[in-house]
């Protein structure tokens, strides 16, 4: 584990809690609203930028750096893993489809089937919005599993397993079902009283690129999700 207290406050990675760190990987819990990597418009407000600053301690001559393995949407919070060597990055990306990824989400409405599988082909239009299509020639296969954990009159709290990792996959699939993720202004939920997108990467199981051992990283349910669902504590009830 990383001792984050040994790093000066100046170089602490903003918006990130370090869950694990060794010579090959660094695993963090990202807040919502923070980019995974920078864009042309916003090069510095990203997990990648802040972690590079963290590992180099602000020294531009340092050879230390982090490599992007995967991404979360800006408004999705939760677990991100970065590689600290190019070899580790290549291994993680080549094996990414074999790793287990679980999310929690608060979505609109209630389900008649309390668990299930959603499958479709996902494509992206000229406005960069993802949508489901039956045309296999333009879409990429996407598969999402879900289980209802808790219900209220308005919302359902879901545990979601991501079998494929397509852009906006979870958000599109549940919007297609008529149960958009709460706080999702792009795919169908415009409730202005909701403070954030209610989607969080809560569990990631990978094979370590050097030791080849299976490792699982977990976080609790964000407190705001519990508030929406009137829950106490932050544990998923199995």
CSV table of C-alpha atoms in Angstrom, one decimal:
chain,number,residue,atom,x,y,z
A,1,UNK,CA,0.0,0.0,0.0
A,2,UNK,CA,1.1,3.6,-0.6
A,3,UNK,CA,1.7,5.9,2.3
A,4,UNK,CA,0.2,9.0,1.0
A,5,UNK,CA,1.2,11.0,4.1
A,6,UNK,CA,4.8,10.9,2.9
A,7,UNK,CA,4.0,13.1,-0.1
A,8,UNK,CA,4.0,16.8,0.5
A,9,UNK,CA,0.6,18.5,0.3
A,10,UNK,CA,1.8,20.4,-2.8
A,11,UNK,CA,2.0,17.2,-4.8
A,12,UNK,CA,-1.0,15.3,-3.4
A,13,UNK,CA,-3.1,14.2,-6.3
A,14,UNK,CA,-6.3,16.3,-6.3
A,15,UNK,CA,-9.6,14.6,-6.4
A,16,UNK,CA,-8.0,11.2,-5.9
A,17,UNK,CA,-7.7,8.7,-3.1
A,18,UNK,CA,-4.8,6.3,-3.6
A,19,UNK,CA,-6.1,2.8,-2.8
A,20,UNK,CA,-2.9,0.9,-3.7
A,21,UNK,CA,0.5,1.6,-5.2
A,22,UNK,CA,3.6,-0.4,-6.0
A,23,UNK,CA,6.4,-0.2,-8.6
A,24,UNK,CA,4.1,-1.4,-11.5
A,25,UNK,CA,0.6,0.1,-10.8
A,26,UNK,CA,-1.3,2.8,-9.0
A,27,UNK,CA,-5.0,2.4,-8.2
A,28,UNK,CA,-7.1,5.4,-7.2
A,29,UNK,CA,-10.7,6.3,-6.3
A,30,UNK,CA,-11.6,9.3,-8.5
A,31,UNK,CA,-14.2,11.9,-7.6
A,32,UNK,CA,-17.0,12.7,-10.0
A,33,UNK,CA,-16.3,15.8,-12.2
A,34,UNK,CA,-12.6,14.9,-12.8
A,35,UNK,CA,-11.4,13.8,-16.2
A,36,UNK,CA,-9.5,10.5,-16.4
A,37,UNK,CA,-7.1,12.2,-18.9
A,38,UNK,CA,-6.7,15.7,-20.3
A,39,UNK,CA,-8.3,17.1,-23.4
A,40,UNK,CA,-7.3,19.9,-25.8
A,41,UNK,CA,-9.5,22.3,-23.9
A,42,UNK,CA,-8.5,21.1,-20.4
A,43,UNK,CA,-5.0,19.6,-20.3
A,44,UNK,CA,-4.5,19.8,-16.5
A,45,UNK,CA,-7.7,19.0,-14.7
A,46,UNK,CA,-7.4,15.2,-14.9
A,47,UNK,CA,-6.4,12.2,-12.9
A,48,UNK,CA,-3.6,11.5,-15.3
A,49,UNK,CA,-2.1,15.0,-14.9
A,50,UNK,CA,-2.3,14.9,-11.1
A,51,UNK,CA,-0.8,11.5,-10.8
A,52,UNK,CA,2.1,12.4,-13.1
A,53,UNK,CA,2.7,15.3,-10.8
A,54,UNK,CA,2.4,13.0,-7.8
A,55,UNK,CA,5.0,10.4,-9.0
A,56,UNK,CA,7.4,13.1,-10.2
A,57,UNK,CA,7.0,15.3,-7.1
A,58,UNK,CA,6.8,18.1,-9.6
A,59,UNK,CA,10.3,17.5,-11.0
A,60,UNK,CA,10.1,17.9,-14.8
A,61,UNK,CA,13.4,15.9,-15.2
A,62,UNK,CA,12.0,12.9,-13.3
A,63,UNK,CA,11.7,9.8,-15.4
A,64,UNK,CA,8.8,8.6,-13.3
A,65,UNK,CA,5.4,8.7,-15.0
A,66,UNK,CA,2.0,7.0,-15.2
A,67,UNK,CA,0.4,5.4,-18.2
A,68,UNK,CA,-3.3,5.4,-18.9
A,69,UNK,CA,-4.9,1.9,-18.9
A,70,UNK,CA,-8.6,2.7,-19.1
A,71,UNK,CA,-11.0,5.6,-18.5
A,72,UNK,CA,-14.1,6.6,-16.5
A,73,UNK,CA,-16.4,9.3,-17.8
A,74,UNK,CA,-15.8,12.7,-16.2
A,75,UNK,CA,-19.0,12.5,-14.2
A,76,UNK,CA,-18.5,8.9,-13.1
A,77,UNK,CA,-16.6,8.3,-9.9
A,78,UNK,CA,-14.7,5.3,-8.7
A,79,UNK,CA,-11.8,3.0,-9.3
A,80,UNK,CA,-9.1,3.8,-11.9
A,81,UNK,CA,-5.9,1.8,-12.4
A,82,UNK,CA,-2.8,3.4,-14.0
A,83,UNK,CA,0.4,1.7,-15.0
A,84,UNK,CA,3.8,2.9,-13.9
A,85,UNK,CA,5.7,1.2,-16.7
A,86,UNK,CA,4.8,0.8,-20.4
A,87,UNK,CA,5.2,-3.0,-20.0
A,88,UNK,CA,2.6,-3.0,-17.2
A,89,UNK,CA,0.3,-0.8,-19.4
A,90,UNK,CA,0.4,-3.2,-22.3
A,91,UNK,CA,-0.3,-6.2,-20.1
A,92,UNK,CA,-3.3,-4.6,-18.4
A,93,UNK,CA,-4.8,-3.4,-21.7
A,94,UNK,CA,-4.3,-6.7,-23.5
A,95,UNK,CA,-6.1,-8.6,-20.6
A,96,UNK,CA,-8.6,-5.9,-19.8
A,97,UNK,CA,-11.6,-7.8,-21.2
A,98,UNK,CA,-10.9,-10.7,-18.8
A,99,UNK,CA,-11.0,-8.5,-15.6
A,100,UNK,CA,-14.1,-8.1,-13.5
A,101,UNK,CA,-15.6,-4.6,-13.3
A,102,UNK,CA,-18.6,-3.8,-11.0
A,103,UNK,CA,-20.4,-0.5,-10.6
A,104,UNK,CA,-23.2,0.8,-8.5
A,105,UNK,CA,-25.8,3.2,-9.9
A,106,UNK,CA,-29.1,4.8,-8.9
A,107,UNK,CA,-31.5,4.7,-11.8
A,108,UNK,CA,-35.1,6.0,-12.4
A,109,UNK,CA,-38.0,3.7,-11.6
A,110,UNK,CA,-38.4,0.1,-10.6
A,111,UNK,CA,-37.7,-3.2,-12.4
A,112,UNK,CA,-40.1,-6.1,-12.9
A,113,UNK,CA,-37.1,-8.4,-13.3
A,114,UNK,CA,-34.8,-7.8,-10.3
A,115,UNK,CA,-31.7,-9.1,-12.1
A,116,UNK,CA,-30.9,-9.5,-15.8
A,117,UNK,CA,-28.6,-9.1,-18.8
A,118,UNK,CA,-28.7,-6.3,-21.3
A,119,UNK,CA,-27.2,-6.8,-24.8
A,120,UNK,CA,-27.0,-4.5,-27.8
A,121,UNK,CA,-24.6,-3.1,-30.4
A,122,UNK,CA,-23.4,0.4,-29.6
A,123,UNK,CA,-22.4,3.0,-32.2
A,124,UNK,CA,-21.6,6.7,-32.0
A,125,UNK,CA,-23.1,9.5,-34.1
A,126,UNK,CA,-21.5,12.7,-35.4
A,127,UNK,CA,-22.4,14.5,-32.2
A,128,UNK,CA,-20.3,11.8,-30.3
A,129,UNK,CA,-23.5,10.5,-28.6
A,130,UNK,CA,-23.6,6.7,-28.2
A,131,UNK,CA,-26.8,4.8,-29.2
A,132,UNK,CA,-27.9,1.1,-29.6
A,133,UNK,CA,-28.3,-0.3,-33.1
A,134,UNK,CA,-29.2,-3.6,-34.6
A,135,UNK,CA,-26.6,-3.0,-37.3
A,136,UNK,CA,-23.6,-5.2,-36.4
A,137,UNK,CA,-21.6,-3.5,-39.2
A,138,UNK,CA,-21.5,-0.2,-37.4
A,139,UNK,CA,-22.0,-1.2,-33.8
A,140,UNK,CA,-19.8,-2.9,-31.2
A,141,UNK,CA,-21.3,-5.7,-29.1
A,142,UNK,CA,-22.0,-4.6,-25.5
A,143,UNK,CA,-23.2,-6.7,-22.5
A,144,UNK,CA,-24.2,-5.4,-19.1
A,145,UNK,CA,-25.5,-7.4,-16.1
A,146,UNK,CA,-27.5,-5.9,-13.2
A,147,UNK,CA,-29.0,-6.8,-9.9
A,148,UNK,CA,-31.4,-4.6,-7.9
A,149,UNK,CA,-30.1,-4.0,-4.4
A,150,UNK,CA,-32.7,-1.5,-3.0
A,151,UNK,CA,-35.8,0.2,-4.3
A,152,UNK,CA,-37.8,3.3,-3.4
A,153,UNK,CA,-40.9,4.7,-5.1
A,154,UNK,CA,-38.8,6.8,-7.4
A,155,UNK,CA,-35.4,5.0,-7.7
A,156,UNK,CA,-33.6,1.7,-7.9
A,157,UNK,CA,-30.0,1.1,-6.5
A,158,UNK,CA,-28.2,-1.4,-8.8
A,159,UNK,CA,-25.1,-3.5,-8.7
A,160,UNK,CA,-23.9,-3.7,-12.3
A,161,UNK,CA,-21.3,-6.0,-13.9
A,162,UNK,CA,-19.7,-4.7,-17.0
A,163,UNK,CA,-18.9,-7.6,-19.3
A,164,UNK,CA,-17.7,-5.3,-22.1
A,165,UNK,CA,-16.2,-1.9,-21.8
A,166,UNK,CA,-17.9,0.3,-24.4
A,167,UNK,CA,-18.1,4.1,-24.2
A,168,UNK,CA,-21.1,5.2,-22.1
A,169,UNK,CA,-22.3,1.6,-22.1
A,170,UNK,CA,-24.1,1.5,-18.8
A,171,UNK,CA,-25.7,4.9,-19.3
A,172,UNK,CA,-27.1,3.9,-22.8
A,173,UNK,CA,-28.3,0.5,-21.8
A,174,UNK,CA,-30.3,1.7,-18.8
A,175,UNK,CA,-31.7,4.6,-20.8
A,176,UNK,CA,-32.8,2.1,-23.5
A,177,UNK,CA,-34.7,0.2,-20.7
A,178,UNK,CA,-36.5,3.4,-19.6
A,179,UNK,CA,-34.4,3.5,-16.4
A,180,UNK,CA,-31.8,6.2,-17.1
A,181,UNK,CA,-29.0,6.8,-14.5
A,182,UNK,CA,-30.1,9.6,-12.1
A,183,UNK,CA,-28.3,12.8,-13.0
A,184,UNK,CA,-27.6,11.8,-16.6
A,185,UNK,CA,-28.4,14.9,-18.7
A,186,UNK,CA,-27.2,13.3,-21.9
A,187,UNK,CA,-29.2,10.0,-21.9
A,188,UNK,CA,-32.5,11.0,-20.4
A,189,UNK,CA,-32.6,12.1,-16.8
A,190,UNK,CA,-33.0,15.9,-16.4
A,191,UNK,CA,-34.0,16.0,-12.7
A,192,UNK,CA,-32.4,19.3,-11.7
A,193,UNK,CA,-32.5,18.5,-8.0
A,194,UNK,CA,-29.9,15.7,-8.5
A,195,UNK,CA,-26.4,17.0,-7.8
A,196,UNK,CA,-24.3,14.5,-9.8
A,197,UNK,CA,-24.4,11.5,-12.1
A,198,UNK,CA,-25.3,8.5,-9.9
A,199,UNK,CA,-22.7,6.1,-11.3
A,200,UNK,CA,-19.7,4.7,-9.5
A,201,UNK,CA,-17.0,2.1,-10.2
A,202,UNK,CA,-17.0,0.2,-6.9
A,203,UNK,CA,-15.0,-3.0,-7.6
A,204,UNK,CA,-12.2,-4.0,-10.0
A,205,UNK,CA,-10.5,-7.4,-10.1
A,206,UNK,CA,-7.3,-7.6,-12.1
A,207,UNK,CA,-4.2,-9.8,-12.6
A,208,UNK,CA,-1.1,-8.0,-11.4
A,209,UNK,CA,1.2,-7.4,-14.4
A,210,UNK,CA,4.3,-8.5,-12.5
A,211,UNK,CA,3.3,-11.0,-9.8
A,212,UNK,CA,0.4,-12.5,-11.9
A,213,UNK,CA,-1.7,-12.6,-8.7
A,214,UNK,CA,-5.3,-11.7,-8.8
A,215,UNK,CA,-6.1,-8.5,-6.9
A,216,UNK,CA,-9.5,-6.9,-6.1
A,217,UNK,CA,-9.9,-3.3,-5.2
A,218,UNK,CA,-13.2,-2.1,-3.7
A,219,UNK,CA,-14.9,1.1,-2.4
A,220,UNK,CA,-18.2,1.6,-0.6
A,221,UNK,CA,-21.3,3.2,-2.1
A,222,UNK,CA,-20.9,7.0,-2.3
A,223,UNK,CA,-22.8,8.7,0.5
A,224,UNK,CA,-24.9,10.7,-1.9
A,225,UNK,CA,-26.3,7.5,-3.4
A,226,UNK,CA,-27.3,6.4,0.1
A,227,UNK,CA,-29.0,9.8,0.6
A,228,UNK,CA,-30.9,9.3,-2.6
A,229,UNK,CA,-32.0,5.8,-1.4
A,230,UNK,CA,-32.5,6.8,2.2
A,231,UNK,CA,-29.9,4.2,3.2
A,232,UNK,CA,-27.6,4.1,6.3
A,233,UNK,CA,-24.0,3.1,6.0
A,234,UNK,CA,-22.2,2.5,2.7
A,235,UNK,CA,-22.1,-1.3,2.3
A,236,UNK,CA,-23.9,-3.3,-0.4
A,237,UNK,CA,-26.2,-5.8,1.2
A,238,UNK,CA,-25.6,-9.2,-0.5
